[in-house]
XYZ file of C-alpha atoms in Angstrom:
772
model
C 48.062 36.455 -43.032
C 46.232 35.852 -39.394
C 44.680 38.150 -37.586
C 47.054 39.979 -35.525
C 49.454 40.274 -38.728
C 46.550 41.850 -40.532
C 45.772 44.152 -37.762
C 49.491 45.064 -38.241
C 49.184 45.255 -41.508
C 46.779 48.602 -41.315
C 48.323 49.869 -38.551
C 50.951 50.356 -40.810
C 49.003 51.105 -43.522
C 46.687 54.076 -41.296
C 49.618 56.211 -39.639
C 47.846 58.830 -39.705
C 43.961 58.361 -39.027
C 45.296 56.441 -35.870
C 47.186 59.343 -34.625
C 44.333 61.216 -35.631
C 42.433 59.493 -33.598
C 44.430 59.037 -30.325
C 44.122 63.059 -30.592
C 40.549 63.143 -30.640
C 40.477 60.824 -28.093
C 42.884 62.733 -25.971
C 40.619 65.917 -26.096
C 37.361 64.021 -25.407
C 39.451 62.612 -21.945
C 40.294 65.707 -20.880
C 36.634 66.795 -20.841
C 35.189 64.425 -19.163
C 38.285 64.459 -16.724
C 36.771 68.098 -15.202
C 33.624 65.851 -13.907
C 35.549 63.309 -11.473
C 34.435 64.068 -8.335
C 36.560 64.010 -5.111
C 35.352 61.419 -2.096
C 36.861 61.529 0.873
C 36.511 58.005 3.535
C 33.130 58.597 4.540
C 30.336 55.796 4.640
C 28.871 55.251 1.576
C 32.632 54.457 0.130
C 32.566 51.881 2.902
C 29.407 49.883 2.667
C 27.032 49.058 -0.443
C 24.188 50.995 -0.836
C 22.016 47.896 -1.684
C 23.029 46.423 1.934
C 20.669 45.816 4.942
C 23.576 47.326 7.235
C 24.026 50.928 4.517
C 19.667 50.645 4.774
C 19.464 50.320 8.665
C 22.242 53.677 8.571
C 20.974 55.449 6.014
C 17.205 55.322 6.197
C 16.750 55.048 9.678
C 19.741 56.471 11.506
C 21.338 59.460 8.516
C 17.718 60.161 7.473
C 16.418 60.491 10.967
C 18.964 61.220 14.007
C 22.670 61.968 12.120
C 24.565 65.225 11.755
C 27.433 66.065 12.299
C 29.551 69.522 13.732
C 31.594 71.854 13.058
C 33.564 72.768 16.531
C 34.841 75.405 17.093
C 37.079 75.835 19.784
C 38.179 78.750 22.148
C 40.284 78.836 24.404
C 41.680 81.571 27.389
C 41.962 82.555 30.783
C 38.287 82.314 30.950
C 36.824 81.676 28.714
C 33.274 82.782 30.581
C 33.703 86.404 30.628
C 31.208 88.890 29.155
C 33.576 89.757 25.902
C 34.013 86.205 25.084
C 30.411 85.369 25.047
C 29.104 88.559 23.139
C 31.768 87.382 20.558
C 30.608 83.335 20.658
C 26.660 84.922 20.351
C 27.818 86.901 17.411
C 29.635 84.128 15.874
C 26.034 82.011 16.319
C 23.594 84.493 15.717
C 26.000 84.724 12.327
C 26.008 81.304 11.534
C 22.338 79.951 12.121
C 21.480 82.205 8.965
C 23.707 80.517 6.923
C 22.677 77.476 4.461
C 21.860 74.319 5.353
C 22.964 74.965 9.580
C 20.843 73.166 11.781
C 21.469 74.601 14.915
C 23.951 75.972 17.011
C 25.094 75.298 20.483
C 27.009 76.956 22.771
C 27.472 78.618 26.923
C 26.931 82.078 25.230
C 23.218 80.434 23.999
C 22.621 79.175 27.067
C 23.201 82.721 28.933
C 21.758 84.423 26.512
C 18.667 82.391 26.175
C 18.572 81.772 30.470
C 18.622 85.364 30.241
C 15.931 86.222 28.412
C 13.438 84.241 30.313
C 14.502 85.598 33.737
C 14.356 89.108 32.442
C 12.496 89.247 29.065
C 15.681 90.746 27.305
C 17.973 88.408 25.602
C 21.692 89.910 26.378
C 24.959 88.575 27.897
C 24.764 89.683 31.911
C 27.603 90.561 34.221
C 30.087 88.429 35.202
C 28.301 87.356 38.742
C 25.276 87.195 36.525
C 26.890 85.118 33.887
C 28.600 82.308 36.683
C 24.805 82.126 38.552
C 23.324 81.259 35.081
C 25.951 78.527 34.412
C 25.051 77.127 37.753
C 21.551 76.580 37.378
C 20.762 72.962 37.720
C 19.290 72.089 34.945
C 22.028 74.011 32.895
C 24.312 71.906 33.968
C 24.043 68.746 31.839
C 24.921 70.997 29.040
C 27.659 72.862 30.313
C 29.470 70.223 31.034
C 29.475 69.055 27.702
C 30.772 72.186 26.393
C 33.012 73.459 29.184
C 35.023 70.987 30.205
C 36.667 73.771 32.966
C 36.768 77.359 32.489
C 39.998 77.444 29.990
C 38.191 75.788 27.061
C 34.635 75.780 25.346
C 33.303 74.778 21.984
C 31.018 76.302 19.968
C 28.848 73.126 17.791
C 27.577 74.249 14.648
C 25.095 71.345 13.666
C 24.718 70.042 10.156
C 23.176 67.483 8.272
C 25.042 64.373 7.017
C 23.836 64.568 3.683
C 25.763 67.624 2.403
C 27.736 67.495 -0.050
C 31.936 67.972 -0.102
C 31.326 71.438 -2.389
C 28.517 72.742 0.617
C 30.713 71.371 3.208
C 33.573 73.547 1.847
C 31.269 76.591 1.945
C 29.898 76.246 5.003
C 33.510 75.901 6.505
C 34.995 78.847 4.703
C 32.018 80.524 5.667
C 32.782 79.829 9.493
C 36.293 80.750 8.962
C 35.005 84.189 7.548
C 32.475 84.699 10.451
C 35.060 83.668 13.334
C 37.197 86.437 11.895
C 34.230 88.869 11.807
C 32.868 88.274 15.504
C 35.579 89.987 17.396
C 37.000 87.240 19.874
C 39.425 89.302 22.419
C 43.273 89.432 20.728
C 44.181 86.541 23.352
C 41.345 84.510 22.901
C 42.371 81.264 20.729
C 39.984 80.584 18.207
C 40.269 77.297 16.186
C 37.776 75.561 13.775
C 37.957 71.878 13.792
C 35.608 68.965 13.849
C 34.848 65.811 11.097
C 33.989 67.866 8.209
C 37.113 70.281 8.457
C 39.454 67.552 9.197
C 37.182 65.746 6.137
C 37.749 68.889 3.756
C 41.775 69.152 4.661
C 41.662 65.353 3.575
C 40.420 66.187 0.497
C 42.282 69.013 -0.400
C 45.389 67.268 0.677
C 44.862 64.299 -1.721
C 44.498 66.864 -4.391
C 47.631 68.175 -3.930
C 49.596 66.073 -4.113
C 48.422 63.342 -6.238
C 50.061 65.434 -9.075
C 53.686 65.870 -7.463
C 53.715 61.894 -6.870
C 52.886 60.762 -10.972
C 55.553 63.741 -11.492
C 58.101 61.890 -9.214
C 57.140 58.152 -10.418
C 57.360 59.876 -14.137
C 60.997 60.977 -12.717
C 61.816 57.271 -11.288
C 61.029 55.686 -14.618
C 62.907 57.855 -16.501
C 65.624 56.645 -14.196
C 65.101 53.027 -14.472
C 64.267 52.857 -18.003
C 68.405 54.796 -18.906
C 69.239 51.986 -16.961
C 67.772 49.106 -18.200
C 66.383 49.523 -21.205
C 69.308 51.541 -22.663
C 70.114 49.300 -25.373
C 67.045 49.873 -27.257
C 66.353 53.781 -29.404
C 63.819 55.791 -28.182
C 64.257 54.221 -24.810
C 61.990 56.627 -23.439
C 59.012 56.612 -25.228
C 57.523 54.392 -23.164
C 56.393 56.726 -20.534
C 54.403 59.856 -22.551
C 53.171 56.393 -24.026
C 51.809 55.326 -20.848
C 51.248 58.747 -19.642
C 48.874 58.804 -22.803
C 47.122 55.761 -21.473
C 46.471 57.708 -18.150
C 44.802 60.580 -19.536
C 42.670 58.258 -21.100
C 41.518 57.119 -18.234
C 41.367 60.236 -16.277
C 38.461 60.476 -18.887
C 37.012 56.868 -18.711
C 36.650 57.904 -14.598
C 34.897 61.097 -15.560
C 32.108 59.527 -17.621
C 31.558 56.317 -15.597
C 31.395 58.526 -12.250
C 34.098 57.011 -10.255
C 34.829 58.731 -8.019
C 38.642 59.968 -6.629
C 39.386 58.384 -3.316
C 42.190 57.469 -1.558
C 42.334 53.978 -2.648
C 40.954 55.394 -6.975
C 43.813 57.509 -6.287
C 46.804 54.706 -5.750
C 45.032 53.003 -9.091
C 47.148 55.414 -11.567
C 50.283 54.337 -10.278
C 49.206 50.624 -10.475
C 48.232 51.265 -14.267
C 51.450 53.102 -14.742
C 53.521 50.248 -13.339
C 51.436 47.538 -15.659
C 51.091 49.801 -18.625
C 54.367 50.772 -19.222
C 55.492 46.964 -19.178
C 52.627 46.752 -21.921
C 54.576 49.462 -23.864
C 58.039 48.526 -23.299
C 56.914 44.575 -24.776
C 55.822 46.124 -27.993
C 58.894 48.719 -27.986
C 61.618 46.104 -26.943
C 60.285 43.032 -30.070
C 60.001 46.144 -32.536
C 63.332 46.943 -31.975
C 64.354 43.381 -32.625
C 61.932 43.338 -35.786
C 63.401 46.196 -37.617
C 66.813 44.836 -37.269
C 65.994 41.851 -38.611
C 63.293 42.603 -40.997
C 63.770 43.860 -44.740
C 61.572 46.691 -43.956
C 59.898 48.912 -41.217
C 55.932 47.630 -42.654
C 57.446 43.972 -42.272
C 58.554 44.576 -38.408
C 55.477 46.469 -38.117
C 53.629 43.003 -39.547
C 55.880 40.902 -37.268
C 56.325 42.633 -34.375
C 51.882 42.539 -33.944
C 51.727 39.651 -34.989
C 53.654 37.945 -32.506
C 53.717 40.260 -29.405
C 49.732 41.603 -29.163
C 48.203 37.972 -28.817
C 50.751 37.322 -25.698
C 50.663 41.090 -24.342
C 46.460 40.800 -24.636
C 46.838 37.461 -22.938
C 48.579 38.971 -20.193
C 46.545 42.116 -20.380
C 43.643 39.536 -19.666
C 44.942 37.565 -17.128
C 45.837 40.586 -15.128
C 42.113 41.636 -15.404
C 41.062 38.519 -14.510
C 43.182 39.063 -11.014
C 41.433 42.706 -11.065
C 37.582 41.329 -11.886
C 38.071 39.315 -8.296
C 37.938 42.984 -6.571
C 34.519 43.729 -8.084
C 32.948 41.174 -5.547
C 34.565 43.219 -2.341
C 31.827 44.425 -0.603
C 33.548 47.648 -0.180
C 32.851 50.015 -2.722
C 35.968 51.865 -2.523
C 37.864 48.513 -3.611
C 35.245 47.372 -6.495
C 36.334 51.636 -7.576
C 39.574 50.289 -7.900
C 39.007 47.327 -9.590
C 36.907 48.753 -11.876
C 39.080 51.500 -12.661
C 42.058 49.307 -12.932
C 40.341 47.489 -15.354
C 39.392 50.398 -17.874
C 42.938 51.678 -17.269
C 44.504 48.746 -18.112
C 42.645 48.132 -21.368
C 43.276 52.053 -22.162
C 47.312 51.672 -21.995
C 47.321 48.664 -23.867
C 45.636 50.477 -26.951
C 48.135 53.152 -26.177
C 51.090 51.063 -26.457
C 49.427 48.471 -29.419
C 48.193 51.627 -31.508
C 50.315 55.189 -30.592
C 53.798 53.324 -29.360
C 53.716 51.022 -32.167
C 52.433 53.416 -34.824
C 54.943 56.053 -33.758
C 58.325 53.774 -33.631
C 57.061 52.858 -37.620
C 56.992 56.669 -38.305
C 60.126 57.209 -36.796
C 61.824 54.375 -38.378
C 60.299 54.804 -42.057
C 61.992 58.464 -41.824
C 65.119 57.000 -41.075
C 65.495 58.851 -37.725
C 65.726 55.649 -35.884
C 68.116 53.245 -37.230
C 69.831 54.907 -40.247
C 73.242 54.655 -38.649
C 72.865 51.431 -36.819
C 72.028 50.092 -40.275
C 74.901 50.615 -41.775
C 77.119 49.229 -38.605
C 75.148 46.432 -38.404
C 74.213 45.586 -42.118
C 74.511 41.893 -41.726
C 72.647 41.484 -38.697
C 70.642 38.559 -38.879
C 69.576 38.530 -34.381
C 69.349 41.450 -31.663
C 72.537 41.492 -30.023
C 72.469 40.409 -26.134
C 72.468 42.951 -23.090
C 74.667 42.354 -19.798
C 70.496 41.842 -17.923
C 69.787 39.221 -20.388
C 73.023 37.371 -19.918
C 72.893 37.581 -15.974
C 69.189 36.215 -16.372
C 70.257 33.337 -18.413
C 72.966 32.149 -15.625
C 70.725 32.554 -12.824
C 68.082 30.855 -14.568
C 70.977 27.889 -15.591
C 71.393 27.882 -11.479
C 68.349 27.221 -10.485
C 67.387 24.608 -13.131
C 70.783 22.541 -11.772
C 69.464 23.240 -8.221
C 65.883 23.076 -8.481
C 65.029 20.500 -5.608
C 66.271 23.643 -3.318
C 64.379 26.116 -5.036
C 61.161 24.774 -5.105
C 61.250 23.776 -1.173
C 62.825 27.132 -0.528
C 59.842 28.578 -1.725
C 57.223 26.426 -0.617
C 58.711 26.929 3.153
C 58.969 30.284 3.266
C 55.317 30.419 1.461
C 53.263 28.340 3.625
C 54.916 30.306 6.567
C 54.108 33.482 4.905
C 50.198 31.626 4.234
C 50.268 31.225 8.275
C 51.424 34.687 8.985
C 49.290 36.189 7.447
C 45.976 35.296 9.350
C 47.482 37.480 12.118
C 47.922 40.311 10.212
C 45.543 42.829 11.698
C 43.375 44.976 9.965
C 42.896 49.037 10.432
C 39.756 51.258 9.440
C 40.607 53.977 11.293
C 40.845 56.865 8.557
C 42.888 59.374 10.891
C 45.653 57.166 10.525
C 45.632 57.312 7.016
C 46.108 60.639 6.641
C 49.129 62.885 7.570
C 50.009 63.016 11.233
C 51.580 66.281 11.103
C 48.564 67.775 9.003
C 46.687 71.036 11.127
C 43.552 70.212 11.067
C 44.438 66.831 12.561
C 46.133 68.194 15.352
C 43.940 70.381 15.988
C 40.712 67.783 15.923
C 43.211 65.211 18.286
C 43.740 68.520 20.368
C 39.949 69.053 20.593
C 39.441 65.337 21.581
C 42.269 65.603 24.244
C 40.501 68.351 25.985
C 36.832 66.969 25.286
C 37.103 62.928 26.055
C 36.773 62.529 22.439
C 33.066 61.852 20.503
C 32.515 58.283 19.546
C 29.718 56.710 20.265
C 27.443 53.296 19.878
C 24.513 53.999 18.708
C 21.430 52.475 19.039
C 17.938 52.640 16.902
C 14.808 51.802 19.169
C 11.970 51.372 17.847
C 8.340 50.331 18.695
C 4.544 50.889 18.172
C 5.098 53.645 20.765
C 8.418 54.683 22.148
C 6.162 56.574 24.744
C 4.749 53.399 26.314
C 6.120 54.928 30.273
C 7.509 50.030 30.327
C 9.789 51.252 27.098
C 11.215 54.226 28.659
C 11.976 51.936 32.206
C 13.883 49.653 30.166
C 15.854 52.495 27.806
C 16.505 54.113 31.313
C 17.558 50.851 33.280
C 19.865 49.393 30.080
C 21.998 52.695 29.546
C 22.776 52.677 33.288
C 23.598 49.018 33.291
C 25.861 49.558 30.292
C 27.470 52.723 32.110
C 27.864 50.465 35.134
C 29.269 47.320 33.423
C 31.080 48.491 30.223
C 34.220 50.381 31.395
C 34.280 51.848 28.204
C 30.517 53.318 28.115
C 31.439 56.731 29.817
C 26.966 57.751 29.774
C 24.389 57.774 27.096
C 21.892 60.087 25.595
C 18.283 59.138 25.061
C 14.773 60.293 25.154
C 14.609 58.597 28.643
C 17.186 60.154 30.311
C 15.440 63.708 29.152
C 12.148 62.486 30.428
C 13.465 61.272 33.742
C 15.621 64.453 34.210
C 12.746 66.966 33.303
C 10.700 65.008 36.098
C 13.152 65.639 38.553
C 14.624 61.965 38.277
C 11.848 59.805 37.522
C 10.141 58.436 34.704
C 6.345 59.111 35.031
C 4.031 56.179 35.666
C 1.113 57.813 33.107
C 1.769 58.280 29.599
C -0.238 61.329 29.224
C 2.410 63.287 31.477
C 5.547 61.351 29.254
C 4.282 63.127 26.252
C 3.394 66.142 28.227
C 6.779 66.129 28.863
C 8.515 65.267 25.421
C 6.455 68.048 24.089
C 8.025 71.100 26.637
C 11.432 70.035 25.857
C 13.581 72.259 23.356
C 12.649 70.855 19.780
C 16.604 70.824 18.866
C 17.073 68.384 22.186
C 13.716 66.573 21.130
C 14.558 65.841 17.549
C 18.053 64.522 18.403
C 16.597 62.001 20.411
C 13.223 60.870 19.178
C 11.497 60.896 15.273
C 7.537 60.960 15.454
C 6.443 58.268 18.744
C 7.760 55.303 17.292
C 11.602 55.363 16.927
C 13.670 56.719 19.563
C 17.887 57.099 19.606
C 20.639 56.108 22.295
C 23.751 57.195 21.869
C 26.350 55.403 23.924
C 29.040 57.768 24.805
C 32.701 56.124 24.456
C 35.080 58.884 24.565
C 38.035 58.028 22.479
C 38.052 53.925 23.078
C 37.533 53.605 19.636
C 40.642 54.715 18.195
C 42.021 53.365 21.650
C 40.820 49.980 20.620
C 41.466 49.563 17.226
C 39.233 48.008 14.799
C 38.760 44.338 16.178
C 38.659 45.452 20.125
C 35.791 48.136 18.686
C 34.623 44.709 16.720
C 34.426 43.011 20.194
C 32.957 46.214 22.228
C 29.732 45.764 19.523
C 28.950 42.289 19.715
C 29.364 42.591 23.628
C 26.335 44.747 23.277
C 24.515 42.798 20.930
C 25.032 40.111 23.922
C 23.612 42.924 26.642
C 20.595 43.817 24.321
C 19.901 39.720 23.706
C 20.522 39.129 27.893
C 18.356 42.707 28.718
C 15.916 41.758 27.047
C 12.958 44.683 25.607
C 9.816 44.893 26.085
C 7.527 42.904 23.357
C 7.151 44.520 20.317
C 10.276 46.886 20.886
C 13.300 46.070 18.637
C 16.561 47.445 19.488
C 19.817 47.259 16.995
C 23.482 48.977 17.043
C 24.164 50.885 13.691
C 26.129 54.282 13.082
C 29.480 54.889 12.021
C 30.979 52.231 14.687
C 29.219 49.132 13.432
C 29.672 50.183 9.740
C 33.125 49.727 10.186
C 33.230 46.338 11.957
C 31.078 45.519 8.542
C 34.594 46.737 6.714
C 36.531 45.019 8.792
C 34.895 41.439 7.874
C 35.097 42.498 4.267
C 38.792 43.369 4.528
C 39.672 40.113 6.496
C 37.397 36.987 4.955
C 36.649 38.856 1.717
C 40.596 39.890 0.480
C 41.137 36.067 0.909
C 38.152 35.496 -0.877
C 39.014 38.042 -3.599
C 42.393 36.216 -3.756
C 41.435 32.958 -4.048
C 38.355 33.795 -6.437
C 41.650 35.585 -8.640
C 43.545 32.724 -9.147
C 40.428 30.200 -10.203
C 39.620 32.723 -12.610
C 43.108 32.737 -13.964
C 43.148 29.331 -14.250
C 39.990 28.621 -15.971
C 40.979 31.391 -18.620
C 44.064 30.292 -19.119
C 42.764 26.849 -19.612
C 40.357 28.114 -22.372
C 43.127 29.965 -23.944
C 45.375 27.674 -24.226
C 43.839 23.900 -24.074
C 46.905 22.762 -22.263
C 46.484 22.161 -18.360
C 50.786 22.655 -17.740
C 50.470 26.277 -19.392
C 47.263 26.937 -17.616
C 48.943 25.904 -14.101
C 52.209 27.244 -15.010
C 51.335 30.980 -13.873
C 48.988 30.552 -11.116
C 51.848 28.439 -8.961
C 54.748 31.128 -9.124
C 51.707 33.586 -7.574
C 50.575 31.354 -4.803
C 54.474 31.965 -3.522
C 54.750 35.398 -4.280
C 50.964 35.940 -1.977
C 52.461 33.955 0.917
C 55.907 35.647 1.039
C 54.227 38.717 1.011
C 51.660 37.453 4.034
C 55.318 37.229 5.920
C 57.061 40.332 5.041
C 53.496 42.120 6.298
C 53.162 40.190 9.670
C 57.405 40.746 10.068
C 57.041 44.089 9.075
C 54.339 44.947 11.884
C 51.993 46.617 8.891
C 47.863 46.500 8.942
C 45.380 46.037 6.063
C 43.910 48.577 4.602
C 40.953 49.077 2.387
C 44.156 49.392 -0.194
C 46.551 46.554 0.733
C 43.114 44.211 0.774
C 43.453 44.550 -2.453
C 47.210 43.207 -2.855
C 46.553 39.693 -3.914
C 44.714 40.855 -6.303
C 47.415 43.244 -7.707
C 50.331 39.940 -7.132
C 47.689 37.878 -9.497
C 47.954 40.869 -11.872
C 51.552 42.005 -11.756
C 53.260 38.249 -11.191
C 51.153 36.342 -13.874
C 52.065 39.234 -16.449
C 55.532 38.669 -16.211
C 55.317 34.971 -16.034
C 53.022 35.012 -18.939
C 55.364 37.104 -21.425
C 57.970 34.893 -20.114
C 56.151 31.340 -21.379
C 55.136 33.128 -24.412
C 58.529 33.700 -25.252
C 59.465 30.275 -24.161
C 57.137 27.974 -26.221
C 57.960 30.203 -29.102
C 61.609 29.437 -29.168
C 61.012 25.784 -28.204
C 58.646 25.386 -31.419
C 61.554 27.354 -33.164
C 64.478 24.854 -31.333
C 62.727 21.644 -30.628
C 65.196 21.982 -27.277
C 63.599 23.218 -23.557
C 66.598 23.819 -21.720
C 68.417 25.760 -25.346
C 64.577 27.415 -25.637
C 64.803 28.793 -21.911
C 68.363 29.881 -22.211
C 67.597 32.210 -25.232
C 64.418 32.866 -23.559
C 66.000 34.524 -20.934
C 68.228 36.062 -22.970
C 66.402 37.742 -25.293
C 62.914 38.663 -22.937
C 64.735 38.692 -19.905
C 66.354 42.115 -20.382
C 63.019 43.720 -21.382
C 61.373 42.677 -18.225
C 63.809 43.545 -15.608
C 62.901 46.800 -17.633
C 59.867 46.668 -17.184
C 59.633 45.344 -14.011
C 62.572 48.296 -12.610
C 60.209 50.519 -14.150
C 57.188 49.351 -11.936
C 59.383 48.942 -9.307
C 60.710 53.166 -9.543
C 57.023 54.091 -10.106
C 55.186 52.386 -6.939
C 58.424 54.083 -5.373
C 56.665 57.674 -6.045
C 53.606 56.249 -3.427
C 56.246 55.909 -0.678
C 56.686 59.898 -0.739
C 52.765 59.927 -0.497
C 52.063 62.223 2.492
C 49.359 59.497 2.644
C 49.894 56.579 5.298
C 47.981 54.519 3.769
C 49.433 55.380 0.259
C 52.682 55.156 1.331
C 52.503 51.802 3.042
C 50.687 50.508 -0.245
C 53.690 51.384 -2.028
C 56.361 49.882 -0.137
C 54.133 46.965 -0.307
C 53.641 46.481 -3.957
C 57.381 47.321 -4.603
C 57.638 44.055 -2.637
C 55.077 42.034 -4.313
C 56.624 42.975 -7.922
C 60.242 42.089 -6.631
C 59.082 39.074 -5.310
C 57.394 39.041 -8.556
C 60.522 38.934 -10.718
C 61.984 37.250 -8.520
C 59.763 33.942 -8.646
C 59.093 34.702 -12.550
C 62.920 33.706 -12.690
C 63.737 31.081 -10.625
C 60.760 29.177 -9.325
C 58.065 30.133 -12.632
C 61.127 29.169 -15.189
C 62.481 25.665 -13.046
C 58.738 24.466 -13.191
C 58.251 25.579 -16.514
C 61.514 23.142 -17.261
C 60.278 20.032 -14.864
C 56.920 20.456 -16.315
C 58.105 20.550 -19.953
C 60.715 17.927 -19.687
C 58.234 15.572 -17.440
C 55.967 16.254 -20.888
C 58.184 14.873 -22.892
C 59.163 11.620 -21.168
C 55.065 10.775 -20.344
C 54.866 11.503 -24.041
C 57.963 9.731 -25.184
C 56.467 7.055 -22.643
C 53.093 6.784 -24.666
C 54.537 6.229 -27.897
C 57.023 3.366 -26.618
C 53.825 1.987 -25.094
C 51.916 2.447 -28.322
C 54.491 1.210 -30.680
C 55.270 -1.889 -28.260
C 51.433 -2.661 -28.428
C 51.401 -2.326 -32.232
C 54.083 -4.520 -32.195
C 52.273 -7.120 -29.587
C 49.383 -6.652 -32.285
C 51.190 -7.844 -35.075
C 53.129 -11.141 -33.566
C 49.471 -11.862 -32.121
């Protein structure tokens, strides 16, 4: 008895142990699933922490200068009225003492603090005095930044960027509560917004939408199985089997500390789609064996002996596609790949042990086939299905017109590969989320009023930033960028603050410069200078980064790099770009060149593993070639549909390799099983198409329906991924029953011709040798 058959015998002998182990594993998984962490689209999820870019971003920018702000937008006929400013000041005082709040700034604070300097009493004065204070030349820059007109102003609550999701949630909740307590006049509009508020809302929406999507996926899969798998008894059993694998995967996610992101949440429909195939393949084969075998135990042994190895090979090859994702420089892509790898293995275990065991128990107790056995007592082969007969006819037509099939597939694939190079990349997280999300609407409303808050940040390092030559260069370079770059509207720097404090000139005396810096408000100083060796220049580009898009932003950053090289800083001074915008350009590169490299690596890994398993060049090549066709077709579809690559669709190549190669390998394994039995390639192909075709269509249709649930997601990134994946699976099935069967048949015919020629050659050589 071979290894797989011995495993089948063990499964048949130990059903109680298997079900008890499955129950225990489920309880452990439920425990660890509670430890899953939610994570938004932050820098850590886009750039690896060990990269030089992240080191610069984290250790110099984030630790020394970076903050994020909760913005409270105030709207009224006149926001400078005393009642409104008093309410703003009450809110400011409460939020200043809240945990983790670095500072609170508003026009109310400017008015009250100036009044204290002039009169010794910190209070909100009369309307006339308010107007006078707001018009002070020293206050104008800050006032203009916070109040673009009399109807709108903003109160900014600055926070460290290192806060966790739960800490941000607490501060956001505290802010919303204090706004109600501040007693703003009833005709004043007050909105809590800003990036932290937006990210908090996105995280909550992700958690809320995931459940309905999985439920809809399950419902659609039931419909698919009733349509395409109704020839089998207990045809809906694959659904609970695959969802059991998902529960185990949730547990593994918490145990391995894989965060729950927009990208990783989409791994579960992927696992449903692929895992259901494992369950269906075992179910379909044991359904055949129950008819052909003398006993349920023998059916289990034959099923595991015949199908566990092909499905395991399909699992390994699918895994190779996802292994390539682990080489990505984008952490969320690596997390997606790891989650898929773990989930695939767990879904396989669920199908092999729990699925087969349940069907064995049902059959053994006479609940599954009692009626059918009486009707088909003499049956020795499984019944053909309508779908199987259709697949057989399609395959036969393709083999007869193989020249046309291969030429059309090759032409469309090459055209699609070229079109794929023209597909753009989208890394703006605001484009991924529901556009009718109230916090996003509030955020856009604030951006429309205040002109956007996008910045390009420059880190300046020197032995002493306060050197007059260094400050003069910083000031001149910023003025040059503002005058020469249309996208740069303004700037903030320690040089600009010193210049303003000195009446419009930077002193030549370093002692005077340091005196002016020390006299600056501490909050203003630490935002622009760390010690005397590191400074920050913030270039205000309004909403230009969003308007330019990913590739336009990349070009702007490269142009600023050229400007730095052209206007070189003094000797010993280094200037480097950092911040979110620079991080995103790195992600763009990873998603464009990186996805091509990942796909090629996946193809090579699949070919090498197949060659190792089969020791046969034809069998190693066969599953790879149709996947190249599908990858080309999908590139063309994305170009024609004007879709953009995201961190999720960048995984498309690996997904196509994983799903498509699985169908091809299962088809190929059944073909060679039948070929070994009957010896005729064409007849073996027909039988394979009839027998396994319906199971592949069932699993493919179920997968399509499962991914179709993603199209209902309110998140555009998930919605697009669902659409693209549905098309990819349809194309993978189409190539399996058209291009793949043609290649498989023609290569096997060619092999037979070559082997026959070799045999005739040897025969002729032996004859010549005898005559000689």
